[in-house]
Coordinates of C-alpha atoms and ligand atoms in Angstrom, one line a residue:
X1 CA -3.5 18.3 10.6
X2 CA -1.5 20.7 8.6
X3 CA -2.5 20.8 5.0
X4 CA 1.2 20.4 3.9
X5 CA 1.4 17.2 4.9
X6 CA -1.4 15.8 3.5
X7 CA 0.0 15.8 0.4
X8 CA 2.1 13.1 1.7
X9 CA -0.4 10.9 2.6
X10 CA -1.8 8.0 0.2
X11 CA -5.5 7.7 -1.0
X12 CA -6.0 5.3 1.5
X13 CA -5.1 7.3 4.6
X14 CA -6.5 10.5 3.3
X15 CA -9.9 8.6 2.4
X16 CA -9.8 7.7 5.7
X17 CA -9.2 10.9 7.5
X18 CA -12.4 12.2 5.2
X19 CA -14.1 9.5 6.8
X20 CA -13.4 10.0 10.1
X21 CA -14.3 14.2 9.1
X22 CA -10.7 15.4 9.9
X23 CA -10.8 17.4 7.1
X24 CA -13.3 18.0 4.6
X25 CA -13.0 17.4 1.2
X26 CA -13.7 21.0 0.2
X27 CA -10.7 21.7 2.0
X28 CA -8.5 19.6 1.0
X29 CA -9.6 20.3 -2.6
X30 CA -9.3 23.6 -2.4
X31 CA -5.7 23.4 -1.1
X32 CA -4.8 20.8 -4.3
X33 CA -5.9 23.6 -6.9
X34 CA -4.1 26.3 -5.1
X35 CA -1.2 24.0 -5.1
X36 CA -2.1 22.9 -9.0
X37 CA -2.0 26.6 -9.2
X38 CA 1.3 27.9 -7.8
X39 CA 3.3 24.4 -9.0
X40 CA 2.2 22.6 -12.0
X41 CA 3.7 25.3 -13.9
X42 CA 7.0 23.4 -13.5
X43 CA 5.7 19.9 -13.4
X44 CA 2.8 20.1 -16.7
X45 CA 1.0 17.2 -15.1
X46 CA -2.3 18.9 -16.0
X47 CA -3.5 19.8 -19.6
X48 CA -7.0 21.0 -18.1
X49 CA -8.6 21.7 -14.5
X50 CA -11.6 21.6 -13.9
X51 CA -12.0 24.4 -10.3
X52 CA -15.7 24.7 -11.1
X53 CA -16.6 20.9 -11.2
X54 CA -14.4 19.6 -8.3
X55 CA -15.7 22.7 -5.6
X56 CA -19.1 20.8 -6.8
X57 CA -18.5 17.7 -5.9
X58 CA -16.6 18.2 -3.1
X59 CA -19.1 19.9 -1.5
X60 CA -21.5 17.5 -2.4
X61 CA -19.5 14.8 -0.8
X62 CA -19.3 17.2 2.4
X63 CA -22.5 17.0 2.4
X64 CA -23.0 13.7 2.3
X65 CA -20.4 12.7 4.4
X66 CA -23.0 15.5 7.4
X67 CA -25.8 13.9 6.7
X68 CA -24.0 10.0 7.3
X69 CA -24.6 8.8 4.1
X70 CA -20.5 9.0 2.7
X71 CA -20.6 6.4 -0.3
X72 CA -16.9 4.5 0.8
X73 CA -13.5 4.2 -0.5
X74 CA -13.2 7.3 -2.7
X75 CA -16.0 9.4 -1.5
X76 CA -14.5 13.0 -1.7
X77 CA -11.0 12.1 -2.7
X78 CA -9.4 14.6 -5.2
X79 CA -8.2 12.5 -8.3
X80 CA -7.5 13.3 -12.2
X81 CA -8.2 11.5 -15.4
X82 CA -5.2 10.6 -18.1
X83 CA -6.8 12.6 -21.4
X84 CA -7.3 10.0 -22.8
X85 CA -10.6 9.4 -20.8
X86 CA -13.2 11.0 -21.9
X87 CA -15.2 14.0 -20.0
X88 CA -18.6 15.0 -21.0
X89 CA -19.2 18.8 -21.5
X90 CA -15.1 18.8 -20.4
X91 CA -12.1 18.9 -23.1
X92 CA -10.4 15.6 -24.1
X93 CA -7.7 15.7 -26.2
X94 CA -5.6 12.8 -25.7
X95 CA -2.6 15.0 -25.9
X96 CA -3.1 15.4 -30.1
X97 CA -4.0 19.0 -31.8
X98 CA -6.2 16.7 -34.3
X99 CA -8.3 16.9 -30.8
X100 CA -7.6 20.3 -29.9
X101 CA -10.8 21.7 -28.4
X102 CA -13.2 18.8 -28.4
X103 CA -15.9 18.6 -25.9
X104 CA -16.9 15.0 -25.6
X105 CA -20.4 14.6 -25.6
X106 CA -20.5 11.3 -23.1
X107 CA -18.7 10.0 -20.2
X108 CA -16.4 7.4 -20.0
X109 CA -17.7 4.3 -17.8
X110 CA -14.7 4.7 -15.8
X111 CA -15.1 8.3 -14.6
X112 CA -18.8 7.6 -14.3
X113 CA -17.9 5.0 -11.9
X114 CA -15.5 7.3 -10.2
X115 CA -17.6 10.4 -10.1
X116 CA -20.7 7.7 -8.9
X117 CA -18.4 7.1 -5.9
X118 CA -18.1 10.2 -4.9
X119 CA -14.7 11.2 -6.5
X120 CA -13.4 15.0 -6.6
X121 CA -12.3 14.9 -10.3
X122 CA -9.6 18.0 -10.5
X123 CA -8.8 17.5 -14.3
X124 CA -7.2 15.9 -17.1
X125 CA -3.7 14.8 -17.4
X126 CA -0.8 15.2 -19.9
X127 CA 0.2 12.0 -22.0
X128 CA 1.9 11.0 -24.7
X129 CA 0.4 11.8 -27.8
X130 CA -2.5 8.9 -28.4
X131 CA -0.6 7.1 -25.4
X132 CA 2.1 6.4 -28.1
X133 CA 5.3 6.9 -26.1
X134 CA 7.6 6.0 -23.1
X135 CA 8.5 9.8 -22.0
X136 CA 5.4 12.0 -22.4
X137 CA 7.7 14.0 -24.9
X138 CA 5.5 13.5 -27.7
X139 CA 2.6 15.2 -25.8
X140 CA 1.7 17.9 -28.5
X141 CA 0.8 20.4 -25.7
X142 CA 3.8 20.5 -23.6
X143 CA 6.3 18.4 -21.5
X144 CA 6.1 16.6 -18.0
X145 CA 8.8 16.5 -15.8
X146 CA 9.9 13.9 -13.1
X147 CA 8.8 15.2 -9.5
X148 CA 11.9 13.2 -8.5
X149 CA 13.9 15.7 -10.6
X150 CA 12.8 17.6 -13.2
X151 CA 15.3 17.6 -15.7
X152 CA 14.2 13.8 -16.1
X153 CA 11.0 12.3 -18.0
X154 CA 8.7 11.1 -15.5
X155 CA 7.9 8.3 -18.1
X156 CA 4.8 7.7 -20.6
X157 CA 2.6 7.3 -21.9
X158 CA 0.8 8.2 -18.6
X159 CA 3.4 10.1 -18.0
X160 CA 0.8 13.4 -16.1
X161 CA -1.2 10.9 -14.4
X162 CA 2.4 9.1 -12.7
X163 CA 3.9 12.7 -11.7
X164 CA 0.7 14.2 -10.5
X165 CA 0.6 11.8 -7.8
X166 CA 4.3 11.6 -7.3
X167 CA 4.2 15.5 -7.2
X168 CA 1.3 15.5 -4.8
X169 CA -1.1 17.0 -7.2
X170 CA -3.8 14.2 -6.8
X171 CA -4.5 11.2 -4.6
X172 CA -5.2 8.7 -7.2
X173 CA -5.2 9.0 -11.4
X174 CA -6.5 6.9 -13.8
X175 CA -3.9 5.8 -17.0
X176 CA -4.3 3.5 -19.8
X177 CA -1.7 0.7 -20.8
X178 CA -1.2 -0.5 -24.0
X179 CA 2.2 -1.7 -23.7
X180 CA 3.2 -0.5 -20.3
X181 CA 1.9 2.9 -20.0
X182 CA 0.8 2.6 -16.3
X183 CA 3.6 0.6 -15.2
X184 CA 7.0 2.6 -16.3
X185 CA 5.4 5.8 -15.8
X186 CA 4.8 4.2 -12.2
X187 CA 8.1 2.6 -11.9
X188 CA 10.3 6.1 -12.7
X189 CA 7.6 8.2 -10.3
X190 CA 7.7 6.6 -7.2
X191 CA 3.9 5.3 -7.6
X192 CA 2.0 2.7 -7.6
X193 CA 0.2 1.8 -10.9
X194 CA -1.8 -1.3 -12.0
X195 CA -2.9 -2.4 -15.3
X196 CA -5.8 -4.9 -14.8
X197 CA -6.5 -8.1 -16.9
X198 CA -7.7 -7.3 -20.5
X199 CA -11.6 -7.3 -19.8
X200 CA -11.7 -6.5 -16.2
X201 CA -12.3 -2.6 -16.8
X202 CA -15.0 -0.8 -18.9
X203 CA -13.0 0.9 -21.9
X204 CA -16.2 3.0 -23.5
X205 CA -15.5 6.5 -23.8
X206 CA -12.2 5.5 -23.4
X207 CA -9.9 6.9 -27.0
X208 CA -8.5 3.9 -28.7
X209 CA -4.9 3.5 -29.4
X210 CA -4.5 -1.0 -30.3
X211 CA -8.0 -2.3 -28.9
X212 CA -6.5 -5.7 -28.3
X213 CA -4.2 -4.7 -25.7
X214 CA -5.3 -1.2 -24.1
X215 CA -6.5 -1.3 -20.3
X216 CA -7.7 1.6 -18.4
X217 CA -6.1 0.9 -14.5
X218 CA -5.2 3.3 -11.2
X219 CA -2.3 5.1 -10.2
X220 CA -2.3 6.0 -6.6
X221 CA 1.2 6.5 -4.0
X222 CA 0.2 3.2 -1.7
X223 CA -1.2 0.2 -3.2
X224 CA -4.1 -0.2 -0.8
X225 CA -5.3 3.1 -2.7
X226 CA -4.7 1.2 -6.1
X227 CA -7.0 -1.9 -4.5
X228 CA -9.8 0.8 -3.5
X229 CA -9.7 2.3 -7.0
X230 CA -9.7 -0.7 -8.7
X231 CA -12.8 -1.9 -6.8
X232 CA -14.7 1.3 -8.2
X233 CA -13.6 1.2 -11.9
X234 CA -13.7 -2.5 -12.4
X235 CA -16.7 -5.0 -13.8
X236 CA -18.3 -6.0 -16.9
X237 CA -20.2 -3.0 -18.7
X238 CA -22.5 -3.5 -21.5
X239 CA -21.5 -0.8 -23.5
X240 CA -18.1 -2.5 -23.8
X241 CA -18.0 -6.0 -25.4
X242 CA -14.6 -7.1 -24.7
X243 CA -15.5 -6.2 -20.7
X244 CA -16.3 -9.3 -19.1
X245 CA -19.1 -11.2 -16.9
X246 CA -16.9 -12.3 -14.1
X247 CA -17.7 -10.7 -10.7
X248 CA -14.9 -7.7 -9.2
X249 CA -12.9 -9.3 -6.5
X250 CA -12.2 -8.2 -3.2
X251 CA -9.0 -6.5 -3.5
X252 CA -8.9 -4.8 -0.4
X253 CA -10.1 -7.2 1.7
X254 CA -7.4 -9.7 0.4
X255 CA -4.2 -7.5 0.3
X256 CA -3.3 -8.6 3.9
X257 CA -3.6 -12.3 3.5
X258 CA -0.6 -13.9 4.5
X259 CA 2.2 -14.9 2.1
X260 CA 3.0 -18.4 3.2
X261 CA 2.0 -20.8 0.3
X262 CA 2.4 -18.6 -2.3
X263 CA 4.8 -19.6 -5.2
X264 CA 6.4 -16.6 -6.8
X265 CA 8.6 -17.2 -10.2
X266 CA 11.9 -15.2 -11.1
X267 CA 12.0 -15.1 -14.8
X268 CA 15.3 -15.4 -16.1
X269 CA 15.4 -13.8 -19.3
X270 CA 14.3 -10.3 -17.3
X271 CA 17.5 -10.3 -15.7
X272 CA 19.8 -10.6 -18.3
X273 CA 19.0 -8.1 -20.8
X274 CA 22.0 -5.7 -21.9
X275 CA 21.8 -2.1 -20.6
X276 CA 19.8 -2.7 -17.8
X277 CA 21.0 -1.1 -14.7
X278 CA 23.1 -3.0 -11.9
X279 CA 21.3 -1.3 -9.5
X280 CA 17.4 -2.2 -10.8
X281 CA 18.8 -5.7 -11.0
X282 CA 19.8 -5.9 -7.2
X283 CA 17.0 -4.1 -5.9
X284 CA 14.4 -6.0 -7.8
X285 CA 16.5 -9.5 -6.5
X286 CA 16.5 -7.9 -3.0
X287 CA 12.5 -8.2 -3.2
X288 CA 12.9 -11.8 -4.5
X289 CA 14.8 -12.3 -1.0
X290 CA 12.3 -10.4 0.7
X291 CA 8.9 -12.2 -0.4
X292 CA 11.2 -15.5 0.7
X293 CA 11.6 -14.3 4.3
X294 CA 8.1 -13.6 4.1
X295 CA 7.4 -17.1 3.4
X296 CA 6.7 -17.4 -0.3
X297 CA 8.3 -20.3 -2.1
X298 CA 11.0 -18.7 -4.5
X299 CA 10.8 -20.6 -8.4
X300 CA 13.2 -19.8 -11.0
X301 CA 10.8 -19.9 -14.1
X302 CA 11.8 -19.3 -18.1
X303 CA 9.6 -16.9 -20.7
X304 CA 11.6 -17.7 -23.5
X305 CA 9.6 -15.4 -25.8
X306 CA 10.4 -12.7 -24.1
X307 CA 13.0 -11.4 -26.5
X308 CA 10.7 -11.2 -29.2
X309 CA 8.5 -8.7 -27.7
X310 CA 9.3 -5.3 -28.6
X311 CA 8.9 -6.4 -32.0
X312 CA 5.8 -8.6 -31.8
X313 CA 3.9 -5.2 -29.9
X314 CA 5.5 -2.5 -32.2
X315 CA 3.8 -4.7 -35.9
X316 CA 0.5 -4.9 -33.5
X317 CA -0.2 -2.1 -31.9
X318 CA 0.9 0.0 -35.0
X319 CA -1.3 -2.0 -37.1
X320 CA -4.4 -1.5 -34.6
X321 CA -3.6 2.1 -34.0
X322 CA -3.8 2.6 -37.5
X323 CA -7.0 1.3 -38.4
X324 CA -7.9 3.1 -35.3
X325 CA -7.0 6.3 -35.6
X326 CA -8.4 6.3 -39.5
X327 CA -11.5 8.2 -37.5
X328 CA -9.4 11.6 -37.4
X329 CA -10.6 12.5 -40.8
X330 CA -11.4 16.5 -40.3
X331 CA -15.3 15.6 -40.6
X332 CA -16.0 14.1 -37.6
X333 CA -13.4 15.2 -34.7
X334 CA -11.9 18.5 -33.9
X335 CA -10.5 21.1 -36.8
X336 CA -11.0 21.1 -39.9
X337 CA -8.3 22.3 -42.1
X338 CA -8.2 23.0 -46.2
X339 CA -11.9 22.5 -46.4
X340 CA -12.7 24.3 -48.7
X341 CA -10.2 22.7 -51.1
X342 CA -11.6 19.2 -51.8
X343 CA -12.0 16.1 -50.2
X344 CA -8.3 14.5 -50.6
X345 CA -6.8 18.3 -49.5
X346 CA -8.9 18.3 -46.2
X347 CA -7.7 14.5 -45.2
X348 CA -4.2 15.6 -46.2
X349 CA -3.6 18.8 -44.6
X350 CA -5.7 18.1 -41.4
X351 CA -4.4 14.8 -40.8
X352 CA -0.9 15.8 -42.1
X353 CA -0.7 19.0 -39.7
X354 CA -2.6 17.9 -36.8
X355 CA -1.0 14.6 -36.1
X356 CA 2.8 14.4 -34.5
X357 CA 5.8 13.1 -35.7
X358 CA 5.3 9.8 -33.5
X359 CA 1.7 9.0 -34.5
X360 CA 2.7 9.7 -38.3
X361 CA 5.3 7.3 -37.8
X362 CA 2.9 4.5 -36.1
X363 CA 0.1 4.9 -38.9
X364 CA 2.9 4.6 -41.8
X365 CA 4.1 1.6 -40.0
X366 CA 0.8 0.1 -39.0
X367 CA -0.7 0.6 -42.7
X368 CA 2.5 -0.8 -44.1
X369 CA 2.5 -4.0 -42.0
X370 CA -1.6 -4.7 -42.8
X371 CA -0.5 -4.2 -46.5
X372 CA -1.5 -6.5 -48.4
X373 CA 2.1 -7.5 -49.6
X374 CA 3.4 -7.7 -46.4
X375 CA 0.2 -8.9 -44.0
X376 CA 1.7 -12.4 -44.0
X377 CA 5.0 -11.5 -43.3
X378 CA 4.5 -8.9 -40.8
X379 CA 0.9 -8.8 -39.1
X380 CA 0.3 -12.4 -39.5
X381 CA 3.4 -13.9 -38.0
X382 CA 3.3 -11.3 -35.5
X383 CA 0.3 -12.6 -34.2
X384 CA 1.1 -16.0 -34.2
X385 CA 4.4 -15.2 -32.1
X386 CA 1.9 -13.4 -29.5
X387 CA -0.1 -16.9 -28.8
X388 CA 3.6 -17.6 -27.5
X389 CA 3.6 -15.3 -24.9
X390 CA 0.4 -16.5 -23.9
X391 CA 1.8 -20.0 -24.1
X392 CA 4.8 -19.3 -21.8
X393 CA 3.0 -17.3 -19.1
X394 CA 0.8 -20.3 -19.1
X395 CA 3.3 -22.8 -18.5
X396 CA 5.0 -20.4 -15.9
X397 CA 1.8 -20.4 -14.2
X398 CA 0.9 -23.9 -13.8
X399 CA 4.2 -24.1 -11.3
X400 CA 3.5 -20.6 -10.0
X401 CA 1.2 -17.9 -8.6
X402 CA 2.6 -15.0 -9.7
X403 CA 5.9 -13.4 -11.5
X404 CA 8.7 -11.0 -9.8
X405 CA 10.4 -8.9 -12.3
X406 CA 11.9 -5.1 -13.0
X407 CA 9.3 -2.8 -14.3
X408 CA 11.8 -1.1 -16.8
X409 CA 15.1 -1.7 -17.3
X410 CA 16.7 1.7 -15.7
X411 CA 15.5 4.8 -13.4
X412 CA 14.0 7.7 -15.5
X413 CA 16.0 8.7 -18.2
X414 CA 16.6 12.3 -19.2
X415 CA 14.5 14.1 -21.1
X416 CA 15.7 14.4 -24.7
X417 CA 17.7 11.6 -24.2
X418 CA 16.0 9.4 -26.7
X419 CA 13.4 11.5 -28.4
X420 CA 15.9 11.4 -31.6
X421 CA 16.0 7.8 -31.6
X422 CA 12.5 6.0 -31.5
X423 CA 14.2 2.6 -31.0
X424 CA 16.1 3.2 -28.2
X425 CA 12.7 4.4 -26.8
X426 CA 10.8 1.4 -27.9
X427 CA 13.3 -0.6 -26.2
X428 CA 12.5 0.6 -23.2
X429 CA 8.9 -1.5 -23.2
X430 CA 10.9 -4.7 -23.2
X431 CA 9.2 -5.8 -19.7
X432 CA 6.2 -4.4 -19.4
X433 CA 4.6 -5.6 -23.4
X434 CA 4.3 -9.5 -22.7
X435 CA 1.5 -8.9 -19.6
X436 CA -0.4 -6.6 -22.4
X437 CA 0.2 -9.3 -25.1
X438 CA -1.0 -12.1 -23.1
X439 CA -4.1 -9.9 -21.6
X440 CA -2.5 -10.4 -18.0
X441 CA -2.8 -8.1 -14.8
X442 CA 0.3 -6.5 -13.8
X443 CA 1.4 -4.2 -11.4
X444 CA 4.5 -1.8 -11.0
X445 CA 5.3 -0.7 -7.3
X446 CA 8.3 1.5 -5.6
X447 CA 11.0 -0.9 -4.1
X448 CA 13.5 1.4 -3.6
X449 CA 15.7 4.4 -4.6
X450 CA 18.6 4.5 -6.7
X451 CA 22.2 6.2 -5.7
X452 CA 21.1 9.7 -7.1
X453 CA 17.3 9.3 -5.1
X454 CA 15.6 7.9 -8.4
X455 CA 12.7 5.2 -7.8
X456 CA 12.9 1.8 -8.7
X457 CA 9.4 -0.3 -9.9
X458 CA 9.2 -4.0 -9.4
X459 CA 6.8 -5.1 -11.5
X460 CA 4.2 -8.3 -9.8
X461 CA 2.1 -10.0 -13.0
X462 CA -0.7 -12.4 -12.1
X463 CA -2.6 -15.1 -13.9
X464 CA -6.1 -13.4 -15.6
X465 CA -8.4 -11.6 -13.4
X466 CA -6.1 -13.0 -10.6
X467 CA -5.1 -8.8 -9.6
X468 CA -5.9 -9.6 -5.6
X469 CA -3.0 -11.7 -5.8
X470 CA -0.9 -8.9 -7.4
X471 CA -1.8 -6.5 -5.3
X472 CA -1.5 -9.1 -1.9
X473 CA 2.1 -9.1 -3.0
X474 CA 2.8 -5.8 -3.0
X475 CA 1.0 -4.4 -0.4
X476 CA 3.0 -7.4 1.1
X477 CA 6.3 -5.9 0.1
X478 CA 5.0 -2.1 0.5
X479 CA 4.3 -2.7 4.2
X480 CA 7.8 -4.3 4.9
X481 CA 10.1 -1.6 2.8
X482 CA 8.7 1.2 3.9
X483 CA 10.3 3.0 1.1
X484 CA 9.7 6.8 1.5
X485 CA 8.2 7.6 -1.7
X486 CA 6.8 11.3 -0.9
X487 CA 9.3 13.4 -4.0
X488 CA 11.2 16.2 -3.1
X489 CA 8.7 17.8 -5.4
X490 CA 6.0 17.7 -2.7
X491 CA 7.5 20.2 -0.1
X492 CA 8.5 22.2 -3.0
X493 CA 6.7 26.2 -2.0
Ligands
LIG501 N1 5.5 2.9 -24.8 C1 4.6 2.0 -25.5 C2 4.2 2.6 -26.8 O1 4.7 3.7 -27.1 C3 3.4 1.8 -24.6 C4 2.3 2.8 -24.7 C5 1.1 2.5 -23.9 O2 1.1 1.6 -23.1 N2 0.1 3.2 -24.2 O3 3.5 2.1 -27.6

C-alpha cells in the first residue's frame, strides 16, 4: 500500500495492517519522521522528537512481530506523548521555560504502559502552558495551528497532541483534561479524544495542573483506536493513590453491542447557551436523531448547574494549580535565575521570568481565592456548588445511560481571536468542565463539518468507570456517519 495513504488510516486499521505484516513498523515510522520533518514546521505539533528512540522500538517490534510473538493492539504503532507526560532520559517541559531543559529522571505509568505494549513513541507534543488554556497560544515555545486550516487554533490545552493526529503526524497521542483539554482540542481537530473517569488512569509522572480534576486519556482519528489505547493505559497503579481498584473493561470488545435499550439524555441547558453556533446545535441534534433510528430511547434531561461552571472550575482549579505549581521554586526544577542574589531574589526573578502571563494569572487567582479572607467566600462555596454537579449528573443518570451534548460551543476559533481576553477564552469550557467536576468519563467525537470544512465534536458523557458505554455510542455513530475526517493537512507535500 502506498505510504501516503496510510496516514489516512486510524490506529485501528494501521495496527491491523502491522499485524497482518503489510508494512512494517520501521517503515511506517520512518515515513512519519520524514513527514514530521518536511511538515511540522507549519503545524508545531511537536516540541521534541525523539528519531533515535522510535527506529529502536520499531525495530524491536519488527522483530517481534518475525518471531510471532507481536504483543496486540498497539504493538509497533507510531504515537506521541502531550508534554506534559513525563519521559525518562527525554525532555519534558510542559510547554513552560520554568521547565526548559529538564530531563525527567522516571517514566510516567502511562508511557510505560504504552511503550510495554509495544508503542513507537515519536515525541512530545506542544500544549498550553501547564495545560492552562483552550488554544495552545499560551504554549511558551511556539504556536499550533489547525490541520483543518491553519490560520485557526487547533484548540488546547492538548492542542499538539489533537493536530498531530488530525495532521497525520501520529496514530494515537496521549492528552490530559483538566477541564476539557482532550475533548475541545478533539472537537475543533477532527479526532477522537476521551477523557476517562477520575481514577481510571495512572497519573504518576504525570505534571500536575488541579489534582482533583486532571485525567490522562487517548486521542486517536477512529474511536476503535481510542478503545485499544485506553485498554493499555488504564487500571489501578500503586504509585498513584487516587487510581483505583476496579478492573479495566473491555472497551473493544463492547463498542459494537447493539444500541437498542440504551437510554440517552439531551440536556437542555447545553442547547441554549448564547453564542453558540446554529450549525453545532443542528449537527449535534442531528446525532440525537440518529442514535434514535438506531434504536436508543431519546430522554430530554435537565443539569441545572450547569451555568455555574465556568466559575465553579476557574476558583478550583486555580486554587489547586497554585498550591501545585509552588514546586517551581529555582532549587528543585529547571533554571535557576538571580542565585546568587538571595533567597527571596531567586524565587522572584525565576518564578517571575520563567512563568507566562496565563500561569501568573492562575497562581495570583488561585492564592487569592485560598486566602484566608476570602477561602469561605470563594474556595469554599465553590466546592460546595461542585457536589451539585455531581448531584445533577446523578439524577440524570438514574433515568439514563448516557448524555448527548456539543463538545464546545463553536468550530475552532482564530488564532488571536481571544488571547486578549482570558474570559471569552474561559468561556469556551462551558461544556466540557461539569464531566471533570463530577469525576465522569467523557468523550468528544467528529459528527460532521461545518459550511467552511471545520469539524464538529459531539461530546458522549457516561456514568463513572462506565467509558464502554461512551465509547459503544460513538463508535455507534462513527460507523453510521462516515464523516471524512482525514484534514486537508494530510495530503499536504
Ligand atoms: N481550558 C481549561 C483551562 O484552561 C481546561 C484546561 C485543561 O483541561 N487542562 O483550565
Amino acid at each position: 500500500m502506498s505510504l501516503d495513504n496510510i496516514l489516512s488510516l486510524g490506529l485501528a486499521e494501521t495496527q491491523a495492517r502491522l499485524a497482518k505484516r503489510e508494512i512494517s513498523s520501521l517503515e511506517l515510522t520512518r515515513h512519519l519522521l520524514d513527514c514530521i520533518k518536511e511538515k511540522d514546521g507549519d503545524l508545531g505539533a511537536y516540541l521534541t522528537v525523539d528519531a533515535d528512540g522510535a527506529l529502536k522500538a520499531a525495530k524491536a517490534s519488527d522483530e517481534r512481530r518475525s518471531l510471532g510473538q507481536g504483543l496486540g493492539p498497539v504493538d509497533g504503532v507510531p504515537v506521541a506523548l502531550k508534554d506534559m507526560i513525563l519521559t525518562k532520559g527525554l525532555k519534558t517541559t510542559a510547554a513552560s521555560r520554568i521547565l526548559e531543559n529538564f530531563i525527567p529522571p522516571y517514566e510516567a505509568t502511562v508511557s510505560q504502559k504504552l511503550k510495554d505494549a509495544g508503542a513507537v513513541v515519536l515525541g512530545k507534543l506542544n500544549q498550553d502552558e501547564f495545560a492552562m488554556g483552550s488554544s495552545n497560544e499560551s504554549s511558551a515555545f511556539k504556536p499550533c495551528k489547525n490541520p483543518w486550516d491553519l490560520s485557526r487554533t487547533p484548540g488546547g490545552s492538548s492542542g499538539g497532541s489533537a493536530a498531530c493526529v488530525a495532521g497525520g503526524l501520529a496514530y494515537g497521542t496521549l492528552g490530559t483534561d483538566t477541564g476539557g483539554s482532550i475533548r475541545q482540542p478533539a472537537a475543533y481537530c477532527g479526532v477522537t479524544g476521551l477523557k476517562p473517569t477520575y481514577g481510571r488512569v495512572s497519573r504518576y509522572g504525570v505534571v500536575a495542573f488541579a489534582s482533583s480534576l486532571d485525567q490522562v486519556g487517548p486521542m486517536t482519528r477512529d474511536v476503535r483506536g481510542c478503545a485499544q489505547m485506553l485498554e493499555v493505559i488504564a487500571g489501578h497503579d500503586e504509585r498513584d493513590s487516587t487510581s483505583v481498584q476496579l478492573p479495566v473493561g473491555n472497551y473493544v470488545a463492547e463498542l459494537e453491542k447493539p444500541l437498542k435499550g440504551r437510554r440517552i439524555g439531551v440536556p437542555k441547558e447545553f442547547f441554549s447557551v448564547s453564542g453558540m453556533d446554529e450549525e453545532v446545535r443542528s449537527n449535534v441534534k442531528n446525532s440525537v436523531q440518529l442514535l434514535k433510528e438506531l434504536g436508543a430511547t431519546i430522554v430530554d434531561i435537565s443539569l441545572p448547574s450547569t451555568p455555574h461552571a465556568v466559575a465553579t472550575y476557574y476558583v478550583l482549579s486555580a486554587a489547586e494549580a497554585s498550591s501545585n505549581l509552588c514546586r517551581y521554586d529555582g532549587v528543585r526544577y529547571g533554571p535557576r535565575l538571580a542565585a546568587d542574589q538571595g533567597l527571596r531574589a531567586m524565587y522572584e526573578e525565576t518564578r517571575g521570568q520563567l512563568f507566562g502571563p496565563e500561569v501568573k494569572r492562575r497562581i495570583m487567582l488561585g492564592t487569592y481565592v485560598l486566602n484566608a479572607g476570602y477561602y469561605d467566600a470563594y474556595y469554599l462555596r465553590a466546592q460546595k456548588v461542585r457536589r451539585l454537579f455531581r448531584n445533577d449528573f446523578d439524577t440524570a443518570f438514574e433515568s439514563v445511560d448516557a448524555i448527548i451534548c456539543p463538545t464546545a460551543p463553536t468550530t475552532a476559533f482564530k488564532l488571536g481571536e481571544k488571547v486578549s481576553d482570558p474570559l471569552q477564552m474561559y468561556l469556551n469550557d462551558i461544556f466540557t468542565i461539569s464531566a471533570n467536576l463530577a469525576g465522569l468519563p467523557a468523550l468528544s467525537l467528529c459528527t460532521g463539518l461545518s459550511s467552511n470544512k471545520l469539524p464538529i465534536g459531539t461530546q458522549l458523557i457516561g456514568r463513572p468507570f462506565e467509558e464502554s458505554v461512551v465509547l459503544n455510542i460513538a463508535y455507534a455513530l462513527e460507523q453510521e456517519l462516515k464523516v471524512n475526517t482525514v484534514s486537508p493537512f494530510v495530503s499536504r507535500s
